[in-house]
Amino acid sequence: MVRAKIWILKKHFEGFPKHSDFELKEVELPALKDGEVLLETVFLSLDPYMRPYSRIHLKEGDTMLGSQVAKVLESKCPTFPVGSFALARAGWTTHFISTSKELFPMLPNWPEKLPRSLALGAIGMPGLTAYFGLLEICQLKPGDTVLINAAAGAVGSVAGQIAKIKGCKVVGCAGSDKKVAFLKEIGYDEAFNYKTVGSLEEALKKASPDGYDCYFDNVGGEFSTVALGQMKKFGRIAVCGAISLYNDTVPQTGPYMQLMMILKELRMEGFVVQRWADRREEGLTALLKWVAEGKIKCQEHITQGFENMPAAFMGMLKGENTGKAVLKV
Amino acid sequence: MVRAKIWILKKHFEGFPKHSDFELKEVELPALKDGEVLLETVFLSLDPYMRPYSRIHLKEGDTMLGSQVAKVLESKCPTFPVGSFALARAGWTTHFISTSKELFPMLPNWPEKLPRSLALGAIGMPGLTAYFGLLEICQLKPGDTVLINAAAGAVGSVAGQIAKIKGCKVVGCAGSDKKVAFLKEIGYDEAFNYKTVGSLEEALKKASPDGYDCYFDNVGGEFSTVALGQMKKFGRIAVCGAISLYNDTVPQTGPYMQLMMILKELRMEGFVVQRWADRREEGLTALLKWVAEGKIKCQEHITQGFENMPAAFMGMLKGENTGKAVLKV
């Protein structure tokens, strides 16, 4: 018998998450049935979407949601033999039982030298989010000037590098000087710390006096109001995330955007990467190739120890990570 | 020598336009040169866009902007012989001199029984706005449920009828019971008076419990915030106008929309009909055919007398018109 440690959502978050919203439990897992696999979580993903989605998909007492890279400990399913690795969406748990329907295999040609945690980052959901958001929603073209915020995060850092691969000028904003240095290292043409820059409007103007063709938005709220004012005519805005709004108890307000959208004929679209589930392999193959060639540099912010998962989650929401936040169990 | 009466923008509008913002003048027109045409305005168009565009395109002392149906009084240009009619963008003037480059001919197969003023409405710019906004921006499909506000206006009344022609369910909102009756008369499936309905959210839910695929927005602001909450997943929003915001002295604010746009994967796009200038003939031909067949019913709100142009403009901004507002000189 295997005992799994799990993090429960004890209380729905009100405002910024607190330690007391979580509870660590242990449960005994049943014996395997035919077609089932017992897995051990190796890496847990930490992503901003967990904050709004917990409210939508969980009730109090449920295991916190999330995905992981896991190793097969025991198998009654030929697709996932013992010792193989898989991707799962089993939530915050050290061990779990699954069927092949709920698991994704790792890409078959995964290079030895690449950490498997990248399957949660640049060569995983965040990478695909950047890929489809830029190519499909922004309809990125060579020569476009692209604005990306939360640019040093899991999605933003990949998005900026894809935009460079595609022949664009890329401007990024992040919340610390260390992150800004990282952005310049990975090829952003212009980058600045929005917390210390003074006027965001002036900084955006300075970074691209002609304005922006595309805006890959991970932040929303006030930042977006200012950014919209700097879009070129027919600008395209991919609304990927809204981390500035996730912890609101009362919805934040700002100027209505319709008039600017008409005058500049802007297109703004919200999206969830799941939309291109049928093109997952295309996206991952492209991302793996770019990472293997060194065209996409990956940085990870790794927290050790399952017991630190709530702290790592809160740290990620505060922007403590540069690059992809993961937890090594 | 011909003397033209013109309405001048004496002072840029601050908040809602006032009589004192306008000034009536008379100017003497020069003799015609080769290639020029002297025209007399027959119908002047009254459109909401004039309010925001006056700020952008005019300086104080300029002739107020707008378009007209005009009759050729004298011609040194073979394309526009004496007695023929043309469309122009000469602003609020009784007479003007123009060249063929600045004039559009009327559609050649214009039926005798149709008033020429419709070239400023259902078979003109507002009709084209409805046509391209629905077909190109909303990507209208048969079976879609479509929400339209300011639905009894020049654009909304045509948009609703096009959506019906295309096999959609159409829900319209307007600001008086008389307008609501008109909407039902022209084929709207559901219509209500947003001013007296109590909860807009409940009214939208009641009119379409499954939500809306498309939202053709002429109003913006608070209405749009509520409407977004009633969109279906992958809903498409054409931002055509924002009449609720045009007279702001301080920008109105409301809840940021990014989170809802992500969760529902909404697409919102602002547009100006000029984008499809190269498809003008296609659009006008379709509209003329539908009007001639009785599939699009046209209603006009006609004010008499050039001296009443400012009053007619302010009345249109207040929503006094059912159907297209025009002035007969």
mmCIF file of N, CA and C in Angstrom, chain B residues 40-83:
data_model
loop_
_atom_site.group_PDB
_atom_site.id
_atom_site.type_symbol
_atom_site.label_atom_id
_atom_site.label_comp_id
_atom_site.label_asym_id
_atom_site.label_seq_id
_atom_site.Cartn_x
_atom_site.Cartn_y
_atom_site.Cartn_z
ATOM 1 N N GLU B 40 -25.515 71.241 -54.882
ATOM 2 C CA GLU B 40 -26.447 71.729 -53.864
ATOM 3 C C GLU B 40 -26.811 70.532 -52.979
ATOM 4 N N THR B 41 -26.627 70.682 -51.681
ATOM 5 C CA THR B 41 -26.956 69.587 -50.759
ATOM 6 C C THR B 41 -28.463 69.379 -50.696
ATOM 7 N N VAL B 42 -28.891 68.133 -50.849
ATOM 8 C CA VAL B 42 -30.320 67.818 -50.751
ATOM 9 C C VAL B 42 -30.625 67.203 -49.379
ATOM 10 N N PHE B 43 -29.828 66.197 -49.009
ATOM 11 C CA PHE B 43 -29.971 65.542 -47.701
ATOM 12 C C PHE B 43 -28.622 65.557 -46.982
ATOM 13 N N LEU B 44 -28.636 65.908 -45.720
ATOM 14 C CA LEU B 44 -27.434 65.822 -44.882
ATOM 15 C C LEU B 44 -27.598 64.655 -43.915
ATOM 16 N N SER B 45 -26.536 63.933 -43.713
ATOM 17 C CA SER B 45 -26.556 62.793 -42.808
ATOM 18 C C SER B 45 -26.273 63.240 -41.384
ATOM 19 N N LEU B 46 -26.924 62.568 -40.427
ATOM 20 C CA LEU B 46 -26.650 62.810 -39.000
ATOM 21 C C LEU B 46 -26.201 61.491 -38.392
ATOM 22 N N ASP B 47 -24.953 61.434 -37.974
ATOM 23 C CA ASP B 47 -24.391 60.174 -37.481
ATOM 24 C C ASP B 47 -23.619 60.389 -36.187
ATOM 25 N N PRO B 48 -23.697 59.410 -35.283
ATOM 26 C CA PRO B 48 -22.986 59.535 -34.005
ATOM 27 C C PRO B 48 -21.484 59.784 -34.148
ATOM 28 N N TYR B 49 -20.851 59.210 -35.191
ATOM 29 C CA TYR B 49 -19.392 59.336 -35.306
ATOM 30 C C TYR B 49 -18.934 60.791 -35.360
ATOM 31 N N MET B 50 -19.854 61.689 -35.804
ATOM 32 C CA MET B 50 -19.479 63.101 -35.933
ATOM 33 C C MET B 50 -19.008 63.689 -34.607
ATOM 34 N N ARG B 51 -19.561 63.163 -33.506
ATOM 35 C CA ARG B 51 -19.188 63.711 -32.192
ATOM 36 C C ARG B 51 -17.698 63.456 -31.891
ATOM 37 N N PRO B 52 -17.227 62.173 -31.872
ATOM 38 C CA PRO B 52 -15.793 61.992 -31.584
ATOM 39 C C PRO B 52 -14.883 62.486 -32.713
ATOM 40 N N TYR B 53 -15.328 62.354 -33.958
ATOM 41 C CA TYR B 53 -14.434 62.712 -35.074
ATOM 42 C C TYR B 53 -14.219 64.214 -35.206
ATOM 43 N N SER B 54 -15.189 65.019 -34.718
ATOM 44 C CA SER B 54 -15.001 66.469 -34.803
ATOM 45 C C SER B 54 -13.764 66.877 -34.000
ATOM 46 N N ARG B 55 -13.576 66.181 -32.883
ATOM 47 C CA ARG B 55 -12.426 66.476 -32.017
ATOM 48 C C ARG B 55 -11.116 66.092 -32.711
ATOM 49 N N ILE B 56 -11.156 65.010 -33.459
ATOM 50 C CA ILE B 56 -9.934 64.478 -34.079
ATOM 51 C C ILE B 56 -9.591 65.217 -35.373
ATOM 52 N N HIS B 57 -10.624 65.492 -36.184
ATOM 53 C CA HIS B 57 -10.342 65.960 -37.545
ATOM 54 C C HIS B 57 -10.525 67.462 -37.755
ATOM 55 N N LEU B 58 -11.201 68.136 -36.835
ATOM 56 C CA LEU B 58 -11.494 69.553 -37.065
ATOM 57 C C LEU B 58 -10.748 70.441 -36.079
ATOM 58 N N LYS B 59 -10.546 71.678 -36.537
ATOM 59 C CA LYS B 59 -10.155 72.713 -35.574
ATOM 60 C C LYS B 59 -11.306 73.719 -35.504
ATOM 61 N N GLU B 60 -11.321 74.485 -34.449
ATOM 62 C CA GLU B 60 -12.409 75.461 -34.289
ATOM 63 C C GLU B 60 -12.402 76.419 -35.478
ATOM 64 N N GLY B 61 -13.579 76.666 -36.030
ATOM 65 C CA GLY B 61 -13.690 77.517 -37.215
ATOM 66 C C GLY B 61 -13.874 76.719 -38.494
ATOM 67 N N ASP B 62 -13.615 75.403 -38.439
ATOM 68 C CA ASP B 62 -13.827 74.554 -39.622
ATOM 69 C C ASP B 62 -15.318 74.283 -39.810
ATOM 70 N N THR B 63 -15.683 73.951 -41.056
ATOM 71 C CA THR B 63 -17.043 73.484 -41.342
ATOM 72 C C THR B 63 -17.252 72.144 -40.632
ATOM 73 N N MET B 64 -18.413 71.975 -39.986
ATOM 74 C CA MET B 64 -18.706 70.684 -39.326
ATOM 75 C C MET B 64 -18.644 69.569 -40.369
ATOM 76 N N LEU B 65 -18.159 68.404 -39.928
ATOM 77 C CA LEU B 65 -17.965 67.304 -40.877
ATOM 78 C C LEU B 65 -19.244 66.493 -41.054
ATOM 79 N N GLY B 66 -19.349 65.858 -42.201
ATOM 80 C CA GLY B 66 -20.510 65.025 -42.472
ATOM 81 C C GLY B 66 -20.639 64.778 -43.962
ATOM 82 N N SER B 67 -21.589 63.936 -44.311
ATOM 83 C CA SER B 67 -21.758 63.603 -45.717
ATOM 84 C C SER B 67 -23.166 63.934 -46.174
ATOM 85 N N GLN B 68 -23.344 63.986 -47.480
ATOM 86 C CA GLN B 68 -24.620 64.413 -48.041
ATOM 87 C C GLN B 68 -24.916 63.737 -49.381
ATOM 88 N N VAL B 69 -26.211 63.779 -49.716
ATOM 89 C CA VAL B 69 -26.628 63.548 -51.092
ATOM 90 C C VAL B 69 -26.803 64.931 -51.705
ATOM 91 N N ALA B 70 -26.187 65.138 -52.867
ATOM 92 C CA ALA B 70 -26.204 66.474 -53.456
ATOM 93 C C ALA B 70 -26.539 66.400 -54.950
ATOM 94 N N LYS B 71 -27.073 67.499 -55.453
ATOM 95 C CA LYS B 71 -27.480 67.575 -56.856
ATOM 96 C C LYS B 71 -26.543 68.533 -57.588
ATOM 97 N N VAL B 72 -26.156 68.136 -58.795
ATOM 98 C CA VAL B 72 -25.212 68.950 -59.570
ATOM 99 C C VAL B 72 -25.954 70.132 -60.213
ATOM 100 N N LEU B 73 -25.493 71.359 -59.858
ATOM 101 C CA LEU B 73 -26.107 72.581 -60.405
ATOM 102 C C LEU B 73 -25.353 73.078 -61.637
ATOM 103 N N GLU B 74 -24.085 72.831 -61.650
ATOM 104 C CA GLU B 74 -23.239 73.346 -62.718
ATOM 105 C C GLU B 74 -22.051 72.393 -62.799
ATOM 106 N N SER B 75 -21.561 72.118 -64.007
ATOM 107 C CA SER B 75 -20.531 71.080 -64.099
ATOM 108 C C SER B 75 -19.491 71.394 -65.155
ATOM 109 N N LYS B 76 -18.237 71.248 -64.770
ATOM 110 C CA LYS B 76 -17.137 71.235 -65.748
ATOM 111 C C LYS B 76 -16.417 69.894 -65.638
ATOM 112 N N CYS B 77 -17.216 68.833 -65.374
ATOM 113 C CA CYS B 77 -16.677 67.485 -65.215
ATOM 114 C C CYS B 77 -17.691 66.519 -65.827
ATOM 115 N N PRO B 78 -17.302 65.799 -66.888
ATOM 116 C CA PRO B 78 -18.277 64.963 -67.610
ATOM 117 C C PRO B 78 -18.858 63.812 -66.780
ATOM 118 N N THR B 79 -18.150 63.365 -65.755
ATOM 119 C CA THR B 79 -18.658 62.264 -64.921
ATOM 120 C C THR B 79 -19.923 62.654 -64.159
ATOM 121 N N PHE B 80 -20.033 63.933 -63.810
ATOM 122 C CA PHE B 80 -21.172 64.406 -63.015
ATOM 123 C C PHE B 80 -21.897 65.524 -63.751
ATOM 124 N N PRO B 81 -22.793 65.178 -64.698
ATOM 125 C CA PRO B 81 -23.494 66.216 -65.479
ATOM 126 C C PRO B 81 -24.542 66.958 -64.634
ATOM 127 N N VAL B 82 -24.925 68.104 -65.098
ATOM 128 C CA VAL B 82 -25.953 68.919 -64.416
ATOM 129 C C VAL B 82 -27.216 68.080 -64.227
ATOM 130 N N GLY B 83 -27.785 68.127 -63.032
ATOM 131 C CA GLY B 83 -29.023 67.386 -62.737
ATOM 132 C C GLY B 83 -28.777 66.011 -62.134
#
